[in-house]
Coordinates of C-alpha atoms in Angstrom, one line a residue:
Chain A
M26 CA 172.5 13.8 0.5
I27 CA 171.3 17.3 -0.3
I28 CA 174.3 19.5 0.3
V29 CA 174.0 23.2 1.1
G30 CA 177.4 24.8 0.7
E31 CA 178.1 27.0 3.8
L32 CA 181.2 28.9 2.8
I33 CA 179.6 32.2 1.8
N34 CA 178.9 33.6 5.2
S35 CA 179.9 37.0 6.4
S36 CA 181.0 35.6 9.7
R37 CA 184.0 34.3 7.8
K38 CA 186.7 37.0 7.5
V39 CA 187.5 36.4 3.8
I40 CA 183.8 36.7 2.9
A41 CA 183.2 39.8 5.0
E42 CA 186.2 41.5 3.3
A43 CA 185.0 40.5 -0.1
I44 CA 181.5 41.9 0.6
M45 CA 182.9 45.2 1.9
A46 CA 185.1 45.5 -1.2
Q47 CA 182.3 44.3 -3.5
D48 CA 184.9 41.9 -4.8
V49 CA 182.8 39.9 -7.3
E50 CA 185.7 37.6 -8.3
T51 CA 186.2 36.2 -4.8
I52 CA 182.6 35.5 -4.2
K53 CA 182.2 33.9 -7.7
K54 CA 185.3 31.6 -7.0
V55 CA 183.9 30.4 -3.6
A56 CA 180.5 29.8 -5.3
S57 CA 181.9 27.9 -8.3
D58 CA 184.2 25.8 -6.2
Q59 CA 181.3 24.7 -4.0
F60 CA 179.2 24.1 -7.1
A61 CA 182.0 22.0 -8.7
A62 CA 182.3 20.0 -5.5
G63 CA 178.7 19.0 -5.7
A64 CA 176.8 21.5 -3.7
D65 CA 173.0 21.4 -4.4
Y66 CA 172.4 24.8 -2.9
I67 CA 174.9 27.7 -2.2
D68 CA 174.1 29.4 1.1
V69 CA 174.4 33.2 1.2
N70 CA 174.6 35.0 4.5
A71 CA 175.4 38.7 5.2
G72 CA 174.0 38.6 8.7
T73 CA 177.0 40.4 10.3
F74 CA 176.2 43.6 8.4
V75 CA 173.1 44.7 10.3
D76 CA 172.4 47.9 8.5
E77 CA 173.4 46.8 5.0
E78 CA 172.1 43.2 5.1
I79 CA 169.4 43.7 2.5
Q80 CA 171.7 45.3 0.0
Y81 CA 174.6 42.8 0.6
L82 CA 172.3 39.7 0.6
T83 CA 170.9 40.8 -2.7
W84 CA 174.4 41.4 -4.2
L85 CA 175.6 38.0 -2.9
T86 CA 172.6 36.3 -4.5
K87 CA 173.2 37.9 -7.9
T88 CA 177.0 37.4 -7.7
V89 CA 176.7 33.7 -6.7
Q90 CA 174.1 32.9 -9.4
S91 CA 176.4 34.4 -12.0
A92 CA 179.0 31.7 -11.2
S93 CA 176.9 28.5 -10.4
D94 CA 174.0 26.6 -11.8
V95 CA 172.3 25.7 -8.5
P96 CA 169.8 27.7 -6.4
C97 CA 170.8 29.7 -3.4
S98 CA 169.9 29.1 0.2
L99 CA 168.9 32.6 1.4
D100 CA 170.2 32.7 4.9
S101 CA 168.6 35.3 7.1
P102 CA 166.0 35.7 9.9
D103 CA 165.0 39.1 8.3
P104 CA 161.9 38.8 6.0
N105 CA 162.9 42.1 4.3
A106 CA 166.3 40.8 3.4
L107 CA 164.8 37.5 2.2
E108 CA 162.2 39.3 0.1
A109 CA 164.8 41.5 -1.6
A110 CA 167.0 38.5 -2.4
L111 CA 164.1 36.5 -3.7
K112 CA 163.4 39.3 -6.2
V113 CA 166.7 38.8 -7.9
H114 CA 167.0 35.1 -7.4
K115 CA 166.5 32.8 -10.5
G116 CA 165.0 29.4 -10.0
T117 CA 163.6 27.9 -6.8
A118 CA 165.4 29.2 -3.7
M119 CA 165.7 27.7 -0.3
I120 CA 164.7 29.9 2.6
N121 CA 167.0 29.4 5.6
S122 CA 165.1 29.6 7.9
I123 CA 161.8 29.7 9.7
S124 CA 161.3 28.6 13.3
L125 CA 158.5 28.5 15.9
E126 CA 159.9 31.7 17.5
K127 CA 156.8 33.9 17.3
E128 CA 158.3 37.0 15.6
R129 CA 160.3 35.0 13.1
F130 CA 157.5 32.7 12.4
D131 CA 154.9 35.4 11.8
K132 CA 157.1 37.4 9.5
I133 CA 158.5 34.5 7.4
L134 CA 155.4 32.5 6.9
P135 CA 153.6 35.0 4.6
L136 CA 156.7 35.1 2.4
I137 CA 156.6 31.4 1.7
A138 CA 152.9 30.6 2.0
G139 CA 151.6 29.0 -1.2
T140 CA 155.0 29.0 -2.9
D141 CA 157.2 26.2 -4.1
L142 CA 160.2 27.5 -2.2
K143 CA 162.2 25.1 -0.1
V144 CA 162.3 26.0 3.5
V145 CA 164.6 25.1 6.4
A146 CA 162.4 24.8 9.6
L147 CA 164.4 25.0 12.8
C148 CA 163.0 23.1 15.8
M149 CA 163.3 26.1 18.0
S150 CA 160.7 28.1 19.8
D151 CA 160.6 31.1 22.2
E152 CA 161.1 28.5 25.0
G153 CA 164.7 28.1 23.9
M154 CA 166.7 25.2 22.4
P155 CA 165.1 21.7 22.5
K156 CA 167.0 18.9 24.3
T157 CA 165.0 15.7 23.9
V158 CA 163.2 14.0 21.0
D159 CA 159.9 15.0 22.6
D160 CA 160.9 18.6 22.8
R161 CA 161.7 18.6 19.1
M162 CA 158.7 16.7 18.0
R163 CA 156.3 19.1 19.8
I164 CA 157.9 22.0 17.8
A165 CA 158.2 20.0 14.5
D166 CA 154.5 19.0 14.7
K167 CA 153.4 22.7 15.0
L168 CA 155.8 23.7 12.2
V169 CA 154.6 20.9 9.8
N170 CA 151.0 21.7 10.5
S171 CA 151.4 25.4 10.0
L172 CA 153.5 25.1 6.8
T173 CA 151.4 22.4 5.1
G174 CA 148.3 24.4 6.2
K175 CA 149.7 27.2 4.1
N176 CA 150.0 24.9 1.0
I177 CA 153.7 24.3 1.4
A178 CA 154.4 20.8 0.2
L179 CA 156.0 18.3 2.7
E180 CA 158.7 17.6 0.2
N181 CA 159.7 21.3 0.3
I182 CA 160.3 21.3 4.1
F183 CA 163.8 20.6 5.5
M184 CA 163.3 20.0 9.2
D185 CA 166.4 20.8 11.3
P186 CA 166.2 19.3 14.9
L187 CA 169.2 21.4 15.9
V188 CA 172.4 19.7 17.2
Q189 CA 173.5 20.5 20.7
P190 CA 177.0 19.9 22.0
L191 CA 177.9 16.5 23.3
S192 CA 180.3 18.2 25.8
V193 CA 177.2 19.7 27.6
D194 CA 175.3 16.4 27.9
G195 CA 176.3 12.9 26.8
T196 CA 172.8 12.1 25.6
F197 CA 172.6 15.1 23.1
G198 CA 174.0 13.0 20.2
M199 CA 171.4 10.2 20.4
E200 CA 168.6 12.7 21.1
F201 CA 169.4 14.5 17.9
I202 CA 169.7 11.5 15.6
N203 CA 166.7 9.8 17.2
S204 CA 164.8 13.1 16.4
I205 CA 165.9 12.7 12.7
E206 CA 164.5 9.1 12.7
K207 CA 161.2 10.1 14.3
I208 CA 160.8 13.1 11.9
V209 CA 161.3 11.0 8.8
T210 CA 159.1 8.1 10.0
T211 CA 156.3 10.5 11.2
W212 CA 156.2 12.5 7.9
P213 CA 157.3 10.4 5.0
G214 CA 158.5 12.6 2.2
I215 CA 159.8 15.4 4.4
H216 CA 163.5 16.2 4.2
T217 CA 165.9 16.8 7.1
M218 CA 168.7 19.3 7.4
C219 CA 171.5 20.1 9.9
G220 CA 174.7 21.9 10.5
L221 CA 176.2 19.2 12.6
S222 CA 179.5 20.7 13.7
N223 CA 178.0 22.0 16.9
I224 CA 178.0 18.4 18.2
S225 CA 181.8 18.5 18.8
F226 CA 181.9 22.0 20.4
G227 CA 184.2 21.9 23.4
L228 CA 185.9 18.7 22.5
P229 CA 189.2 17.9 20.7
G230 CA 189.3 16.0 17.4
R231 CA 186.4 17.9 16.1
K232 CA 186.5 17.1 12.4
F233 CA 186.8 13.3 13.2
L234 CA 183.9 13.5 15.6
N235 CA 181.8 15.5 13.0
R236 CA 182.5 12.9 10.3
T237 CA 181.6 10.1 12.6
F238 CA 178.4 11.9 13.7
M239 CA 177.4 12.4 10.0
V240 CA 177.6 8.7 9.5
M241 CA 175.4 8.1 12.5
A242 CA 172.8 10.7 11.4
I243 CA 172.7 9.2 7.9
T244 CA 172.0 5.8 9.5
K245 CA 168.9 7.3 11.1
G246 CA 167.7 9.0 7.9
L247 CA 169.4 12.4 7.6
D248 CA 169.3 13.5 3.9
G249 CA 170.4 17.1 4.1
A250 CA 173.3 19.0 5.5
I251 CA 174.7 22.6 5.6
M252 CA 178.4 21.9 5.3
N253 CA 181.7 22.6 3.5
P254 CA 181.4 20.7 0.2
L255 CA 185.2 21.0 -0.2
D256 CA 185.8 18.9 2.9
R257 CA 187.0 15.7 1.1
K258 CA 187.0 13.4 4.2
M259 CA 183.5 14.5 5.1
K260 CA 182.3 13.8 1.6
A261 CA 184.0 10.4 1.6
S262 CA 182.2 9.5 4.9
I263 CA 178.9 10.6 3.4
I264 CA 179.4 8.6 0.2
A265 CA 180.4 5.4 2.1
A266 CA 177.5 5.8 4.6
E267 CA 174.9 6.3 1.8
A268 CA 176.1 3.2 0.0
L269 CA 176.0 1.1 3.2
A270 CA 172.5 2.6 4.0
G271 CA 171.2 1.3 0.6
R272 CA 170.8 4.7 -0.9
D273 CA 173.3 4.2 -3.7
N274 CA 172.0 1.9 -6.4
Y275 CA 174.6 -0.8 -7.1
C276 CA 177.1 1.4 -5.1
M277 CA 177.6 3.3 -8.4
N278 CA 178.4 6.6 -6.6
F279 CA 180.8 4.9 -4.2
L280 CA 182.6 3.1 -7.0
K281 CA 182.8 6.3 -9.1
A282 CA 184.2 8.2 -6.1
F283 CA 186.7 5.4 -5.5
R284 CA 187.9 5.4 -9.1
A285 CA 188.3 9.2 -9.0
G286 CA 190.5 8.9 -5.8
E287 CA 188.0 10.8 -3.7
L288 CA 187.8 8.3 -0.9
E289 CA 190.6 9.0 1.7
Chain B
M20 CA 182.4 -2.4 22.9
I21 CA 183.4 -6.0 23.8
I22 CA 186.2 -6.8 21.5
V23 CA 187.2 -10.4 20.6
G24 CA 190.7 -10.4 19.1
E25 CA 190.6 -12.4 15.9
L26 CA 194.2 -12.8 15.0
I27 CA 194.9 -16.3 16.3
N28 CA 193.2 -18.2 13.5
S29 CA 194.8 -21.1 11.6
S30 CA 193.4 -19.7 8.3
R31 CA 196.2 -17.1 8.7
K32 CA 199.5 -18.4 7.3
V33 CA 201.7 -17.1 10.2
I34 CA 199.4 -18.8 12.7
A35 CA 199.2 -22.1 10.8
E36 CA 202.9 -22.2 10.6
A37 CA 203.3 -21.4 14.3
I38 CA 200.8 -24.1 15.2
M39 CA 202.6 -26.7 13.1
A40 CA 206.0 -25.8 14.6
Q41 CA 204.4 -25.6 18.1
D42 CA 206.0 -22.2 18.3
V43 CA 204.9 -21.0 21.7
E44 CA 206.6 -17.6 21.4
T45 CA 204.8 -16.5 18.2
I46 CA 201.4 -17.4 19.6
K47 CA 202.2 -15.7 23.0
K48 CA 203.3 -12.5 21.2
V49 CA 200.0 -12.3 19.0
A50 CA 198.0 -13.0 22.2
S51 CA 199.8 -10.4 24.4
D52 CA 199.7 -7.7 21.6
Q53 CA 195.9 -8.1 21.3
F54 CA 195.5 -8.1 25.1
A55 CA 197.6 -4.9 25.3
A56 CA 195.5 -3.3 22.6
G57 CA 192.4 -3.8 24.7
A58 CA 190.9 -7.2 23.5
D59 CA 188.3 -8.5 26.0
Y60 CA 188.6 -12.0 24.7
I61 CA 191.3 -13.7 22.5
D62 CA 189.7 -15.9 19.8
V63 CA 191.5 -19.3 19.2
N64 CA 190.8 -21.2 16.0
A65 CA 192.6 -24.3 14.7
G66 CA 189.8 -25.2 12.2
T67 CA 192.0 -25.7 9.2
F68 CA 193.6 -28.8 10.9
V69 CA 190.8 -31.2 10.6
D70 CA 192.4 -34.2 12.2
E71 CA 194.5 -32.4 14.8
E72 CA 191.9 -29.7 15.7
I73 CA 191.3 -31.0 19.2
Q74 CA 195.0 -31.2 20.1
Y75 CA 195.8 -27.9 18.5
L76 CA 192.9 -25.9 20.0
T77 CA 193.9 -27.2 23.4
W78 CA 197.5 -26.1 22.9
L79 CA 196.5 -22.7 21.6
T80 CA 194.2 -22.2 24.6
K81 CA 197.0 -23.0 27.1
T82 CA 199.6 -20.9 25.2
V83 CA 197.3 -17.9 24.8
Q84 CA 196.3 -17.9 28.5
S85 CA 200.0 -18.0 29.5
A86 CA 200.4 -14.6 27.8
S87 CA 197.2 -12.7 28.5
D88 CA 194.9 -12.1 31.4
V89 CA 191.6 -12.3 29.5
P90 CA 189.5 -15.4 28.6
C91 CA 189.6 -17.1 25.3
S92 CA 186.8 -17.3 22.7
L93 CA 186.9 -21.0 21.8
D94 CA 186.2 -21.0 18.1
S95 CA 185.0 -24.3 16.6
P96 CA 181.9 -26.0 15.5
D97 CA 183.2 -29.3 16.9
P98 CA 181.9 -30.0 20.4
N99 CA 184.8 -32.4 21.1
A100 CA 187.3 -29.7 20.4
L101 CA 185.4 -27.2 22.5
E102 CA 185.2 -29.7 25.4
A103 CA 188.9 -30.4 25.3
A104 CA 189.8 -26.7 25.2
L105 CA 187.3 -25.9 28.1
K106 CA 189.1 -28.5 30.3
V107 CA 192.4 -26.5 30.1
H108 CA 190.8 -23.0 30.1
K109 CA 191.0 -20.9 33.2
G110 CA 188.1 -18.4 33.9
T111 CA 184.9 -18.0 31.9
A112 CA 185.4 -18.8 28.3
M113 CA 183.3 -17.7 25.3
I114 CA 182.0 -20.5 23.1
N115 CA 182.1 -19.4 19.4
S116 CA 179.6 -20.6 18.4
I117 CA 176.2 -22.2 18.4
S118 CA 173.6 -21.8 15.6
L119 CA 170.2 -23.2 14.8
E120 CA 171.7 -25.7 12.3
K121 CA 170.4 -28.9 13.8
E122 CA 173.6 -30.9 14.1
R123 CA 175.6 -28.0 15.5
F124 CA 172.8 -27.0 17.8
D125 CA 172.2 -30.5 19.3
K126 CA 175.8 -31.1 19.9
I127 CA 176.8 -27.7 21.4
L128 CA 173.8 -27.1 23.6
P129 CA 174.6 -29.8 26.2
L130 CA 178.1 -28.4 26.5
I131 CA 176.8 -25.0 27.6
A132 CA 173.5 -25.8 29.3
G133 CA 173.4 -24.5 32.9
T134 CA 176.9 -23.0 32.7
D135 CA 177.9 -19.4 33.0
L136 CA 179.9 -19.6 29.7
K137 CA 179.5 -16.8 27.2
V138 CA 178.1 -18.0 23.9
V139 CA 178.0 -16.6 20.4
A140 CA 174.7 -17.5 18.8
L141 CA 174.7 -17.2 14.9
C142 CA 171.4 -16.4 13.2
M143 CA 171.9 -19.3 10.8
S144 CA 169.7 -22.4 10.3
D145 CA 169.7 -25.4 8.0
E146 CA 167.7 -23.2 5.6
G147 CA 170.9 -21.2 4.9
M148 CA 172.0 -17.6 5.5
P149 CA 169.3 -15.1 6.6
K150 CA 168.7 -12.0 4.5
T151 CA 166.0 -9.8 6.1
V152 CA 165.4 -8.7 9.7
D153 CA 162.4 -11.1 9.8
D154 CA 164.6 -14.0 8.7
R155 CA 167.0 -13.3 11.5
M156 CA 164.4 -12.6 14.2
R157 CA 162.7 -16.0 13.5
I158 CA 166.1 -17.7 14.2
A159 CA 167.1 -15.5 17.0
D160 CA 163.8 -16.1 18.8
K161 CA 164.3 -19.9 18.7
L162 CA 167.9 -19.5 19.8
V163 CA 167.0 -17.2 22.8
N164 CA 164.2 -19.5 23.9
S165 CA 166.3 -22.7 23.7
L166 CA 169.3 -21.1 25.4
T167 CA 167.4 -19.4 28.2
G168 CA 165.3 -22.6 28.6
K169 CA 168.6 -24.3 29.4
N170 CA 169.4 -21.8 32.1
I171 CA 171.8 -19.7 30.1
A172 CA 171.4 -16.1 31.2
L173 CA 170.4 -13.6 28.5
E174 CA 173.5 -11.5 29.5
N175 CA 175.8 -14.4 28.4
I176 CA 174.3 -14.6 24.9
F177 CA 176.0 -12.7 22.1
M178 CA 173.7 -12.8 19.1
D179 CA 175.3 -12.5 15.7
P180 CA 172.8 -11.6 12.9
L181 CA 175.5 -12.4 10.3
V182 CA 176.6 -9.7 7.9
Q183 CA 176.1 -10.4 4.2
P184 CA 177.9 -8.5 1.4
L185 CA 176.6 -5.2 0.2
S186 CA 177.8 -6.0 -3.3
V187 CA 175.3 -8.8 -3.5
D188 CA 172.3 -6.7 -2.4
G189 CA 172.2 -3.0 -1.6
T190 CA 169.7 -3.7 1.3
F191 CA 172.0 -6.0 3.2
G192 CA 173.7 -3.3 5.2
M193 CA 170.5 -1.9 6.6
E194 CA 168.9 -5.3 7.1
F195 CA 171.9 -6.3 9.3
I196 CA 172.0 -3.1 11.4
N197 CA 168.2 -3.1 11.8
S198 CA 168.5 -6.7 13.0
I199 CA 170.9 -5.5 15.7
E200 CA 168.4 -2.8 16.8
K201 CA 165.5 -5.3 16.9
I202 CA 167.5 -7.8 18.9
V203 CA 168.6 -5.4 21.5
T204 CA 165.2 -3.9 21.9
T205 CA 163.4 -7.2 22.0
W206 CA 165.7 -8.7 24.6
P207 CA 167.1 -6.0 26.9
G208 CA 170.3 -7.2 28.4
I209 CA 171.4 -9.5 25.5
H210 CA 174.7 -8.8 23.8
T211 CA 175.4 -8.6 20.0
M212 CA 178.4 -9.7 18.1
C213 CA 179.6 -9.6 14.6
G214 CA 182.6 -10.0 12.3
L215 CA 181.6 -7.2 10.0
S216 CA 184.3 -7.3 7.3
N217 CA 182.0 -9.4 5.1
I218 CA 179.9 -6.3 4.4
S219 CA 182.6 -5.0 2.0
F220 CA 183.3 -8.2 0.2
G221 CA 183.6 -7.6 -3.6
L222 CA 184.0 -3.8 -3.2
P223 CA 187.1 -1.6 -3.1
G224 CA 188.1 0.6 -0.1
R225 CA 187.2 -2.2 2.2
K226 CA 188.8 -1.0 5.4
F227 CA 187.1 2.4 5.0
L228 CA 183.7 0.8 4.4
N229 CA 184.2 -1.5 7.3
R230 CA 185.0 1.3 9.7
T231 CA 182.0 3.3 8.4
F232 CA 179.7 0.3 8.8
M233 CA 181.0 -0.2 12.4
V234 CA 179.9 3.3 13.3
M235 CA 176.4 2.6 11.7
A236 CA 176.1 -0.7 13.7
I237 CA 177.1 1.0 17.0
T238 CA 174.4 3.6 16.2
K239 CA 171.8 0.8 16.2
G240 CA 173.2 -0.8 19.4
L241 CA 176.0 -3.2 18.5
D242 CA 178.1 -3.9 21.5
G243 CA 180.5 -6.7 20.5
A244 CA 182.8 -7.4 17.6
I245 CA 185.3 -10.0 16.4
M246 CA 188.0 -7.9 14.9
N247 CA 191.7 -7.0 14.8
P248 CA 192.3 -5.0 18.0
L249 CA 195.5 -3.7 16.5
D250 CA 193.6 -1.8 13.8
R251 CA 194.1 1.7 15.1
K252 CA 191.7 3.4 12.7
M253 CA 188.9 1.0 13.5
K254 CA 189.5 1.5 17.2
A255 CA 189.4 5.2 16.8
S256 CA 186.0 5.0 14.9
I257 CA 184.6 2.8 17.7
I258 CA 185.8 5.2 20.4
A259 CA 184.3 8.2 18.6
A260 CA 181.0 6.4 17.8
E261 CA 180.6 5.2 21.4
A262 CA 181.1 8.8 22.8
L263 CA 178.6 10.2 20.3
A264 CA 176.1 7.4 21.2
G265 CA 176.2 8.4 24.9
R266 CA 178.1 5.2 26.0
D267 CA 181.2 7.0 27.2
N268 CA 180.6 9.0 30.5
Y269 CA 181.8 12.5 30.1
C270 CA 183.6 11.4 27.0
M271 CA 186.4 10.1 29.3
N272 CA 187.5 7.3 27.0
F273 CA 187.5 9.5 24.0
L274 CA 189.5 12.2 25.7
K275 CA 192.0 9.7 27.1
A276 CA 192.4 8.2 23.6
F277 CA 192.9 11.7 22.1
R278 CA 195.5 12.6 24.6
A279 CA 197.3 9.3 23.9
G280 CA 197.4 10.1 20.2
E281 CA 195.2 7.1 19.4
L282 CA 192.7 9.0 17.2
E283 CA 193.8 9.3 13.6

């Protein structure tokens, strides 16, 4: 599982305060904790600061990279903010994200065309959120064709079919994970990505539902997630599911986690 | 999920002792506890008593039915024991089990031909345990054709693809759950069944692995399990997975379980 640590987001009060105070130590601590917990990318998001987003996203990127050895996931719909953050970023960043919404698509595509950047591609268009597998596949097909047409390798695309809440429609869970399955079988080599906590919106027992849904999505081929890497129970579910799905040679990772007391 | 309560089995010391002492109260208690916990069938197995199996299985069947309102799963490879137990059984029993092993097949088939009994059909032949999806489908195909050819309704067949330990081969988990998916898509209306704890044989953290594997199997369509209905954590995983899989209208069962404090 390719884990994008989600904790450095200005929608979280502790992060917003640290950004406003330009508190380097707090941001470095949240970055290094996520790195130590196994994050493959550290997401940086300053989206709540509309006027200062460019400045703050750049500062976050520099600060995070001074405290962790993994690339950042640069999280913004604004191409100017992404471009500025890319200028200070060391290594190969992940762009989070492009979608088929026309304005976003037209502005982000030139930034990533012909590069070896990783890119999260949301199955969203100007027609709104997709509901069914077919809705998502129509958008995914256009995204894959456009991106690979601009010399972006399939292996650098992380397709996010977008989870919708189960409380709205009982079919939304299976439609999402069946989309994952269809995407990975249609384009071998592509990656998938999701922030899956939206599945449990409006229901009780959310963390338990989220963990269970993660296991189901892994069963269908999910290999990337934007999540809290410090969530031990979620990590344990991922480790067990990947072993059972045959993605953990000789169950080495599972056995190591068990010996380290990381399972339950 | 159709749950077969597995606790009345003479391989368990407390049950073997109760059988030998003809201790009606102990057996009734284990039966009523499983019934109260939501078992749809109560399995009865006296297989460790070779010479007395017929007598003991009959006694278990009568005793269990005096304490629960659900049918029994009559668990024996011996047609004489099954026939004797059927004579005292009230309602529609489940026969556990037939397989493609020639001797077992030839002796069990006449017992169930043309009846409305439920039957567990193991994907096993005289060539040994199956490993791949194809191995299992070859056996399942012969079993389905033989059983339906004897006027046994597809809806009364519970196909068990037989779980093999992950510690033996890292592909065994996915081969099993992909067999479930293939069975339910090949024969719409058929049921599936498994005792899935074998998946974790030889590994640590077995209960956690078993619960995770249950969620994965439900994702692919499993709708029956031989298990301990008193295992609260396993029940919680099943309830969450079934809601997420769209098998729980308006999440009513999940919400009811949450309110009753049955989740975690």
